Short mmCIF file of N, CA and C in Angstrom, two decimals:
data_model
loop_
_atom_site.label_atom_id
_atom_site.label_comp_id
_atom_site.label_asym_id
_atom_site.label_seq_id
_atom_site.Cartn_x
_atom_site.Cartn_y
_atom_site.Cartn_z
N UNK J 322 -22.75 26.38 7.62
CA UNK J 322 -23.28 27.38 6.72
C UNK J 322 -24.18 26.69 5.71
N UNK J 323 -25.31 27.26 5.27
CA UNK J 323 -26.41 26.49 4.84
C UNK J 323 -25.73 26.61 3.16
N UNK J 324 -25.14 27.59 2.63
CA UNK J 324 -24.37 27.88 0.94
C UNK J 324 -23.11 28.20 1.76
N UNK J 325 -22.16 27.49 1.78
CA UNK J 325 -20.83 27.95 1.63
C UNK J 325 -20.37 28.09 0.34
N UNK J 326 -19.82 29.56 0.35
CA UNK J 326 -19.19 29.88 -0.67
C UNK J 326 -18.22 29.16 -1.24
N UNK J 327 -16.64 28.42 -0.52
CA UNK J 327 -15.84 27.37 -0.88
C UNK J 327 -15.76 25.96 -1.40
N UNK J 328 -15.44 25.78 -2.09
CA UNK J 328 -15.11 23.99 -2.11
C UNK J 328 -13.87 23.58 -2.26
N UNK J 329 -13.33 22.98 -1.23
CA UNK J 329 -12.35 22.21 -1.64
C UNK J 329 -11.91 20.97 -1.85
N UNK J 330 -10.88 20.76 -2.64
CA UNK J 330 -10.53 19.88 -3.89
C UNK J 330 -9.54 19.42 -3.75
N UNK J 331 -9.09 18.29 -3.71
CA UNK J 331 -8.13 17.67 -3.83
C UNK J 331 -7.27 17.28 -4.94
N UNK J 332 -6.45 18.25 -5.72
CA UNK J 332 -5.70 17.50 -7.03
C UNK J 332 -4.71 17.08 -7.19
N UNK J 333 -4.25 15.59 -7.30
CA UNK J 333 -3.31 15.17 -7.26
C UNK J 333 -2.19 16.02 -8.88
N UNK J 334 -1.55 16.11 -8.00
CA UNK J 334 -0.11 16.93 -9.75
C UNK J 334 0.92 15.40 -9.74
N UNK J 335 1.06 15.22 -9.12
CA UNK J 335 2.27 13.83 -9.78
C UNK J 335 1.38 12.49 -9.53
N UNK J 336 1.57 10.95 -9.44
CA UNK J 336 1.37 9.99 -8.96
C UNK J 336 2.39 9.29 -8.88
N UNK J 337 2.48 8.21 -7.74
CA UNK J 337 3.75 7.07 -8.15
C UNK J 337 2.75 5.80 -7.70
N UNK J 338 3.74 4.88 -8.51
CA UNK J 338 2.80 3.62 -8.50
C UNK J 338 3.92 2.59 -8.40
N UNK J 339 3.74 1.89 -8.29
CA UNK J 339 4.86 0.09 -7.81
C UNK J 339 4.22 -0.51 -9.54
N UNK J 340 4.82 -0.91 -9.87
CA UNK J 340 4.89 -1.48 -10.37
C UNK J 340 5.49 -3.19 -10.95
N UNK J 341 6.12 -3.48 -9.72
CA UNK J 341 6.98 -4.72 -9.19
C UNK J 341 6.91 -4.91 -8.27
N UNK J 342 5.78 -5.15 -7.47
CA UNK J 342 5.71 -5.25 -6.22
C UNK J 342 6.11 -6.60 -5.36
N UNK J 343 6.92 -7.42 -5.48
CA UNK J 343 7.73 -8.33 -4.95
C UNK J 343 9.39 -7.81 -4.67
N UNK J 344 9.80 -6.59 -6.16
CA UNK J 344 10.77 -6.18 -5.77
C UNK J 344 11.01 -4.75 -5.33
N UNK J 345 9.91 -4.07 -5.00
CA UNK J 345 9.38 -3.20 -3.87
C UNK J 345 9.55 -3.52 -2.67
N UNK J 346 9.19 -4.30 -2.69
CA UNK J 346 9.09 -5.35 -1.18
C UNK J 346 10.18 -5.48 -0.44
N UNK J 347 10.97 -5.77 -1.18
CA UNK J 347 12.40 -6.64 -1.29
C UNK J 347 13.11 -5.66 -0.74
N UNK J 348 13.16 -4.43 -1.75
CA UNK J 348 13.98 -3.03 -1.27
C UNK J 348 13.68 -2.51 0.00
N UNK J 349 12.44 -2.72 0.54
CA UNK J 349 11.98 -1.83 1.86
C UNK J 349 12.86 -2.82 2.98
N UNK J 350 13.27 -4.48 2.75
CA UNK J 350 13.57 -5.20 3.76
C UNK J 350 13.20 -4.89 5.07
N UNK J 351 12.11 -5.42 4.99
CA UNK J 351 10.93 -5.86 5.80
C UNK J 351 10.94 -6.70 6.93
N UNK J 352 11.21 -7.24 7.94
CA UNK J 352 11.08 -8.17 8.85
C UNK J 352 10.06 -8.32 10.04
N UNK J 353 9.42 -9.23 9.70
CA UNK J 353 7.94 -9.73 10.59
C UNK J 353 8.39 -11.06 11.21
N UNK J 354 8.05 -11.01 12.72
CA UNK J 354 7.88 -12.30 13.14
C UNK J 354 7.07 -13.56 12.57
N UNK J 355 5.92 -13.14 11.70
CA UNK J 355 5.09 -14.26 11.01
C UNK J 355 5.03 -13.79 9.80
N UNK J 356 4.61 -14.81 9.18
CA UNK J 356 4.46 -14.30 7.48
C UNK J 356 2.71 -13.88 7.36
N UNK J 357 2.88 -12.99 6.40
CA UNK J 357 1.61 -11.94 6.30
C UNK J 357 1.27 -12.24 5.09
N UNK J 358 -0.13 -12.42 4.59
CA UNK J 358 -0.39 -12.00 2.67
C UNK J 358 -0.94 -10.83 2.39
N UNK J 359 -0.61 -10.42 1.22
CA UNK J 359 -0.47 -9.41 0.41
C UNK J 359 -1.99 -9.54 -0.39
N UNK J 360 -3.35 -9.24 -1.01
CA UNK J 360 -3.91 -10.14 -1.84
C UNK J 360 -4.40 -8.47 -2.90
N UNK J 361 -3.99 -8.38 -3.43
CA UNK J 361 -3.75 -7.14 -4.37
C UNK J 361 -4.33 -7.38 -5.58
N UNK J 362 -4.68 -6.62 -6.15
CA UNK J 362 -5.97 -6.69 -7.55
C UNK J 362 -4.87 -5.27 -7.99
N UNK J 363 -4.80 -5.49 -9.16
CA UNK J 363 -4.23 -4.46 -9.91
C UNK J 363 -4.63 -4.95 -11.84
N UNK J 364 -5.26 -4.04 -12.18
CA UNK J 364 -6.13 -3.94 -13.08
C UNK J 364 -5.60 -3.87 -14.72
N UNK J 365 -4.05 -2.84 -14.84
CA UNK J 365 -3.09 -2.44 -15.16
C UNK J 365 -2.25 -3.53 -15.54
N UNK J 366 -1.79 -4.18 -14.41
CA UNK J 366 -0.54 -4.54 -14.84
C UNK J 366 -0.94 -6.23 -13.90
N UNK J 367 -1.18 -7.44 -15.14
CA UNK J 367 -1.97 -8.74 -14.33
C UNK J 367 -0.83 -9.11 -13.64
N UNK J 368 0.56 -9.17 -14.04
CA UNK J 368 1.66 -10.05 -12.97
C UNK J 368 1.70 -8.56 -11.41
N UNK J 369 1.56 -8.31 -11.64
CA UNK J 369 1.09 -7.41 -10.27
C UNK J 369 0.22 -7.48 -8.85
N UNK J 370 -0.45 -8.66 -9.35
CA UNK J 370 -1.76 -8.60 -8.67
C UNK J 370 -1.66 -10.22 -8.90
N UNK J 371 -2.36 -10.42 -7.14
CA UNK J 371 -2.64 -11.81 -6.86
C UNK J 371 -2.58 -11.77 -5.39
N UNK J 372 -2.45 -13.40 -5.20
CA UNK J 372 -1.84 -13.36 -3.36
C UNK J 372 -0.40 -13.65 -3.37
N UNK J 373 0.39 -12.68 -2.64
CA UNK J 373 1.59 -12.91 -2.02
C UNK J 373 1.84 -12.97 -0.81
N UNK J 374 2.54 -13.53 -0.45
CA UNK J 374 3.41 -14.11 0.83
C UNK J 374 4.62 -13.53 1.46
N UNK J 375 4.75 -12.62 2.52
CA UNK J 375 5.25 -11.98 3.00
C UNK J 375 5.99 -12.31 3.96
N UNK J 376 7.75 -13.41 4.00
CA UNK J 376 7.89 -14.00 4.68
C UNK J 376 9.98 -13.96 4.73
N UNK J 377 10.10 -13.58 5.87
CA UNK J 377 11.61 -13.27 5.99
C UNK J 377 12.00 -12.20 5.08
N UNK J 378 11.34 -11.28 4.64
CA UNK J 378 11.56 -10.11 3.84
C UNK J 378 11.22 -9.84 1.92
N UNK J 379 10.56 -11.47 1.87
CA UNK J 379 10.74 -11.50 0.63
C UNK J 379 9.27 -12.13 0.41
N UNK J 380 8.67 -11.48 -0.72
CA UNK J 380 7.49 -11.41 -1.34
C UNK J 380 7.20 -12.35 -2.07
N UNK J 381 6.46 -13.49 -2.22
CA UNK J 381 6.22 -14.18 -3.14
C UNK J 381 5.03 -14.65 -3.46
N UNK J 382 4.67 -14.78 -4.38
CA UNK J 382 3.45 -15.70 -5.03
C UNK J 382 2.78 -16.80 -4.82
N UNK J 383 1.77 -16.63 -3.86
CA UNK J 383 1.27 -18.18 -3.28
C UNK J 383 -0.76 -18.45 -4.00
N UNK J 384 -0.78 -19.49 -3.81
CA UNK J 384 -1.93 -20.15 -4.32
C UNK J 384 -2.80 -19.70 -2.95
N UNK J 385 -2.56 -20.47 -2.19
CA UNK J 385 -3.22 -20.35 -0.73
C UNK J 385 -2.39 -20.38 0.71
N UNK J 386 -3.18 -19.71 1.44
CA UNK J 386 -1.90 -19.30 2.67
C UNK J 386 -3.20 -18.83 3.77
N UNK J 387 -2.27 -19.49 5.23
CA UNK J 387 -3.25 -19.46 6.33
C UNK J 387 -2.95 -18.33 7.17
N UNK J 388 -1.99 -17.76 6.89
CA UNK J 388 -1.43 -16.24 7.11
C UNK J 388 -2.36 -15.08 7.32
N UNK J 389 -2.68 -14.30 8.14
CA UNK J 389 -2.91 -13.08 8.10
C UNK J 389 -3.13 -12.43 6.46
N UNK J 390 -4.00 -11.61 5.73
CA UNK J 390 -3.83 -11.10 5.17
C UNK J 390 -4.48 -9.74 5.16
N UNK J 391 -4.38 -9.29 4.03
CA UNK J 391 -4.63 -7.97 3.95
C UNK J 391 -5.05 -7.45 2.57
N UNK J 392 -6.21 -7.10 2.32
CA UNK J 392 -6.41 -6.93 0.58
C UNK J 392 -6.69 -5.21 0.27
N UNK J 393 -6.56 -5.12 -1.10
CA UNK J 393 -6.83 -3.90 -1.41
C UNK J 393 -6.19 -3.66 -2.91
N UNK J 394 -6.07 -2.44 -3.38
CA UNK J 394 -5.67 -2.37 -5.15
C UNK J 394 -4.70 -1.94 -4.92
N UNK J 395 -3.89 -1.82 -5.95
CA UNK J 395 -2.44 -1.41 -5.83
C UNK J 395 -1.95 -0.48 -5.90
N UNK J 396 -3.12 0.76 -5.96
CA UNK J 396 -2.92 2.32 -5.49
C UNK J 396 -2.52 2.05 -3.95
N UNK J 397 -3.72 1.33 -3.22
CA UNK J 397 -3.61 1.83 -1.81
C UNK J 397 -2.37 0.88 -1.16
N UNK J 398 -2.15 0.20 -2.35
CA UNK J 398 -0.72 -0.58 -1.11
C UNK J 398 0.70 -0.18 -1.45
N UNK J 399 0.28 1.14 -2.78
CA UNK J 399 1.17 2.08 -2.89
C UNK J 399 1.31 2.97 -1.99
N UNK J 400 0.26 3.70 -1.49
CA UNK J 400 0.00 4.72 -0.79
C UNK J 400 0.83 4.28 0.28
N UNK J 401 -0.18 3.08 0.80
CA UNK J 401 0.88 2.68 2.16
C UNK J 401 1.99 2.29 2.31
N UNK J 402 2.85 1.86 1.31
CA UNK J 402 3.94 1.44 1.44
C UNK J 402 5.11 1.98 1.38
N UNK J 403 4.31 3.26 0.72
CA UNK J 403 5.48 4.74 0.16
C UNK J 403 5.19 5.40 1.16
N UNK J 404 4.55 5.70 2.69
CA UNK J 404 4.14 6.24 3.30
C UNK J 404 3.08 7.56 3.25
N UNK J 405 2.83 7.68 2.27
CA UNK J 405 1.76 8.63 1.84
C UNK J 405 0.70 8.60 2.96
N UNK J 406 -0.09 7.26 2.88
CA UNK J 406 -1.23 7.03 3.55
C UNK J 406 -0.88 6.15 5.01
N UNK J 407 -1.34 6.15 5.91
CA UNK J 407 -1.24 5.29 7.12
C UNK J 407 -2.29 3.96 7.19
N UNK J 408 -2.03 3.43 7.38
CA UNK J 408 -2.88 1.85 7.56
C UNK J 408 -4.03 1.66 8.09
N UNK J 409 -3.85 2.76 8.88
CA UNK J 409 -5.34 3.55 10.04
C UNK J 409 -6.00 4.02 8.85
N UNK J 410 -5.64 5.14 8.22
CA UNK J 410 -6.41 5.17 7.73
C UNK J 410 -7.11 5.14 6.26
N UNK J 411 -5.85 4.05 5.64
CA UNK J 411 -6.70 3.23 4.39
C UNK J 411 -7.84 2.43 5.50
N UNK J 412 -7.72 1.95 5.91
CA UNK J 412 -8.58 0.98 7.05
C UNK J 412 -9.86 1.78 6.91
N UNK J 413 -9.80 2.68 7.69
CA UNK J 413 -11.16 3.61 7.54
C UNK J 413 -11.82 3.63 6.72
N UNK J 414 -10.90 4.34 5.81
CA UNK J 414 -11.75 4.40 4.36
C UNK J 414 -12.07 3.19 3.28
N UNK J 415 -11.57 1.96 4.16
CA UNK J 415 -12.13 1.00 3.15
C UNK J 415 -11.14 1.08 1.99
N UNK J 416 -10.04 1.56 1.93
CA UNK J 416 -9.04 1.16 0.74
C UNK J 416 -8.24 0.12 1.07
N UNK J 417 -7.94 -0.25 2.02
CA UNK J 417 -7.33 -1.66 2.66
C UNK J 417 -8.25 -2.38 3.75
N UNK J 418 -8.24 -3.81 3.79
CA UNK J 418 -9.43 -4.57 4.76
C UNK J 418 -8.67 -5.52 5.34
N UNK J 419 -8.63 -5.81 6.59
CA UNK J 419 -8.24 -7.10 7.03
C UNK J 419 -8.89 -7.39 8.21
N UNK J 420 -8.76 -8.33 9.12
CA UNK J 420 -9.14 -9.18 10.18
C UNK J 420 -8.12 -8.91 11.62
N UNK J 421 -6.79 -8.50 10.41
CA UNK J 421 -6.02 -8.76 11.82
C UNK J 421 -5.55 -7.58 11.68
N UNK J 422 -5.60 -6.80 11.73
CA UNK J 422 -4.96 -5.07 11.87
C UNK J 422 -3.54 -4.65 12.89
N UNK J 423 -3.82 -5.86 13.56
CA UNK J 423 -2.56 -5.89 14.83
C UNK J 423 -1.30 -5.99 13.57
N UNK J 424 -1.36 -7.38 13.85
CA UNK J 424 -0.17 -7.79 12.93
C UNK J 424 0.42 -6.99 11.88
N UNK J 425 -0.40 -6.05 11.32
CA UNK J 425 0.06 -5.25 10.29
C UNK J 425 0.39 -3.93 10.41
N UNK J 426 -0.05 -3.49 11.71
CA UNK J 426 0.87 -2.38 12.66
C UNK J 426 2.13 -2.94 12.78
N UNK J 427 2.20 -3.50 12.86
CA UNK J 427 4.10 -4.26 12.89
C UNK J 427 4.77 -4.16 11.46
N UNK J 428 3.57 -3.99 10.60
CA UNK J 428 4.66 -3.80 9.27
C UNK J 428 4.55 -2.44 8.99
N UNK J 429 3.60 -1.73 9.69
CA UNK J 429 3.67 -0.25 9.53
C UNK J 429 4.93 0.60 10.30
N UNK J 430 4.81 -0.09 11.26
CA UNK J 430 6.04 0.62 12.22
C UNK J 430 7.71 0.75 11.11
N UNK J 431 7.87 0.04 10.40
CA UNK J 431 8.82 -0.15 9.65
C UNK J 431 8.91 0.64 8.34
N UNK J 432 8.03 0.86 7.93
CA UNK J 432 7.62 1.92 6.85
C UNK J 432 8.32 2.95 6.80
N UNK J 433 8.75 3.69 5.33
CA UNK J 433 8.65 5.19 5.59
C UNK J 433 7.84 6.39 6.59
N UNK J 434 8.61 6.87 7.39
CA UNK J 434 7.39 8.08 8.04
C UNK J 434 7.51 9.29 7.50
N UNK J 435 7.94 9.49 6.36
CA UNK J 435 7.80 10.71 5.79
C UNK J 435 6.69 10.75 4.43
N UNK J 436 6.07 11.71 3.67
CA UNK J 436 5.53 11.29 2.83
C UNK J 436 6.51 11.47 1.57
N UNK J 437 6.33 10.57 0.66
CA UNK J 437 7.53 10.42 -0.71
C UNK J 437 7.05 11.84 -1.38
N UNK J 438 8.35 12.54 -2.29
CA UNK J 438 8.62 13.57 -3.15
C UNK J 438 9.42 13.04 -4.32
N UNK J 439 8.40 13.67 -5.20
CA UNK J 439 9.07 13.33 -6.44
C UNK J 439 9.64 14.86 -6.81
N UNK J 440 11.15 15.17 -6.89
CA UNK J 440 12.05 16.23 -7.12
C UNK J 440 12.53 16.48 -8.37
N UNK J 441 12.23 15.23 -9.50
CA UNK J 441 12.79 15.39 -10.54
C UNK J 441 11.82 15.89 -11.51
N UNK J 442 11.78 16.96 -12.00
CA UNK J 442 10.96 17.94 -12.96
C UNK J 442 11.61 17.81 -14.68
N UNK J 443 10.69 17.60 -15.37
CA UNK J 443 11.19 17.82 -17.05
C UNK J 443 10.41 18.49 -17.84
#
């Protein structure tokens, strides 16, 4: 239609965000045959953000690592990690980037498959 009358809009009403994302991590207990990095920019909150190391279930803080990684801000590795968003398609849209996309289907498979609800109202 050359004027469509509609537009639609996307408005988010709640958000959730990680805010500890090593002990995020921790809680999902995670298990990968290889260790994966994390390399997260979070703007908010500086101990949040860096490269981590994703290795026997537990998240940690590395300088440098020859690991697989995976970068993006710490919305979208909220999104994905709370199952909101799929890995496919932060990928797409350029909210998450990596090289090895395989390897990190293996940490998707483990994920929540539902999308998170926040139930508690005040």
């Amino acid at each position: 239609m050359p004027e469509p009358q509609y537009e639609a809009r996307v408005v988010p009403y709640m958000q959730a965000r990680i805010v500890n994302l090593p002990a995020f991590v921790q809680a999902l207990d995670i298990m990968l045959p290889t260790e994966v990095v994390f390399n997260v920019t979070d703007e908010t909150a500086p101990w949040n953000g860096g490269r981590f190391e994703l290795r026997g279930g537990e998240l940690t803080r590395v300088v440098q690592s020859e690991a697989p990684a995976i970068t993006g801000s710490i919305q979208a590795f909220t999104q994905w990690l709370m199952g909101y968003r799929s890995l496919d398609n932060l990928l797409l849209t350029g909210d998450l980037t990596t090289a090895d996309a395989k390897t990190f289907s293996l940490l998707q498979a483990q994920l929540p498959k539902q999308k998170p609800v926040l139930a508690d109202y005040f």
